[in-house]
Amino acid sequence: MAEDAPCSASRATGGRGGGFHSAGDDGLPPGARAGDGARSREGAFYVWGLDEVRARLGESSRAFELRYGVLPGGNAPFDPQQEFDGLNILYTARSISDIARETSG
């Protein structure tokens, strides 16, 4: 089975020039499918609430929050449709060396 996976991926996403192509719908919440009545929310797969980050990472979340700019009220700089209220778009906010200096004893 494991041997079939690369071949299957190659057939499904392989381009004529030898590269791979892929895309995803970023507008549906996890577990939802297009057409099942789920409300589409632009960027649903790419934004995170502070509570979600902390629930998944536990005590490790502080370094992640610093590294990726996660803020309690969200970090979206411009949100005309208010779809990112209280949510964070992950980006490299600080260097690992800065975080190590700040978080070490």
Coordinates of C-alpha atoms in Angstrom, one line a residue:
M1 CA 0.0 0.0 0.0
A2 CA 2.7 2.5 0.9
E3 CA 4.4 1.8 -2.4
D4 CA 1.2 2.7 -4.2
A5 CA 0.9 6.1 -2.6
P6 CA 3.6 7.9 -4.5
C7 CA 2.3 6.5 -7.8
S8 CA -1.2 7.6 -7.0
A9 CA -0.1 11.0 -6.0
S10 CA 1.9 11.3 -9.2
R11 CA -1.0 10.3 -11.3
A12 CA -3.4 12.7 -9.5
T13 CA -1.2 15.8 -9.3
G14 CA 1.7 15.3 -11.7
G15 CA 2.2 17.8 -14.4
R16 CA 3.4 17.2 -18.0
G17 CA 6.7 18.9 -17.2
G18 CA 7.4 16.6 -14.2
G19 CA 6.3 18.9 -11.4
F20 CA 3.4 18.5 -9.0
H21 CA 0.3 20.7 -8.9
S22 CA -2.2 21.1 -6.1
A23 CA -4.9 23.4 -4.8
G24 CA -7.3 23.4 -1.9
D25 CA -10.5 25.1 -1.1
D26 CA -9.7 27.4 1.8
G27 CA -13.2 28.6 2.3
L28 CA -14.9 25.6 4.0
P29 CA -14.5 24.8 7.7
P30 CA -12.7 21.5 8.5
G31 CA -14.9 18.4 7.9
A32 CA -17.4 20.3 5.6
R33 CA -17.9 19.5 2.0
A34 CA -19.1 21.8 -0.8
G35 CA -22.8 21.6 -1.2
D36 CA -23.7 20.2 2.2
G37 CA -25.0 23.5 3.5
A38 CA -21.9 24.5 5.4
R39 CA -21.3 28.3 5.5
S40 CA -18.2 29.1 3.5
R41 CA -15.8 31.3 5.4
E42 CA -12.9 32.7 3.4
G43 CA -9.6 31.4 4.7
A44 CA -11.1 29.0 7.2
F45 CA -8.2 26.6 6.9
Y46 CA -5.6 29.3 7.4
V47 CA -6.7 31.2 10.5
W48 CA -6.5 30.2 14.1
G49 CA -7.9 31.5 17.4
L50 CA -5.5 31.7 20.3
D51 CA -7.7 29.1 22.1
E52 CA -7.3 26.7 19.2
V53 CA -3.5 27.1 19.3
R54 CA -3.3 26.6 23.0
A55 CA -5.7 23.6 23.0
R56 CA -3.5 21.8 20.4
L57 CA 0.0 22.8 21.7
G58 CA -0.6 23.0 25.4
E59 CA 2.4 24.3 27.3
S60 CA 4.4 24.5 24.0
S61 CA 2.1 27.2 22.7
R62 CA 4.0 30.3 24.0
A63 CA 7.0 29.9 21.7
F64 CA 4.6 29.2 18.8
E65 CA 2.6 32.3 19.6
L66 CA 5.7 34.4 19.6
R67 CA 7.1 32.9 16.4
Y68 CA 3.9 33.1 14.4
G69 CA 2.4 36.4 15.7
V70 CA -0.6 34.8 17.4
L71 CA -2.5 37.5 19.4
P72 CA -5.4 37.1 21.9
G73 CA -7.7 39.4 19.7
G74 CA -6.4 38.2 16.4
N75 CA -3.8 39.8 14.1
A76 CA -5.6 40.4 10.8
P77 CA -4.5 43.9 9.8
F78 CA -7.5 44.5 7.4
D79 CA -10.7 42.6 7.5
P80 CA -13.5 44.3 5.6
Q81 CA -15.9 41.3 5.8
Q82 CA -15.1 40.7 9.5
E83 CA -14.4 37.0 8.8
F84 CA -11.2 37.0 10.7
D85 CA -12.4 38.6 13.9
G86 CA -10.4 37.3 16.8
L87 CA -8.4 35.0 14.5
N88 CA -4.8 34.9 13.6
I89 CA -3.1 34.6 10.2
L90 CA 0.2 32.7 10.9
Y91 CA 3.3 34.5 9.7
T92 CA 7.0 34.5 10.8
A93 CA 6.8 37.3 13.4
R94 CA 10.0 36.8 15.3
S95 CA 13.3 35.0 14.9
I96 CA 14.0 31.8 16.9
S97 CA 17.0 33.4 18.5
D98 CA 14.8 36.3 19.8
I99 CA 12.3 33.9 21.2
A100 CA 15.0 31.8 22.9
R101 CA 16.4 34.9 24.6
E102 CA 12.9 36.0 25.8
T103 CA 11.8 32.6 27.0
S104 CA 15.0 31.3 28.6
G105 CA 15.2 31.5 32.4

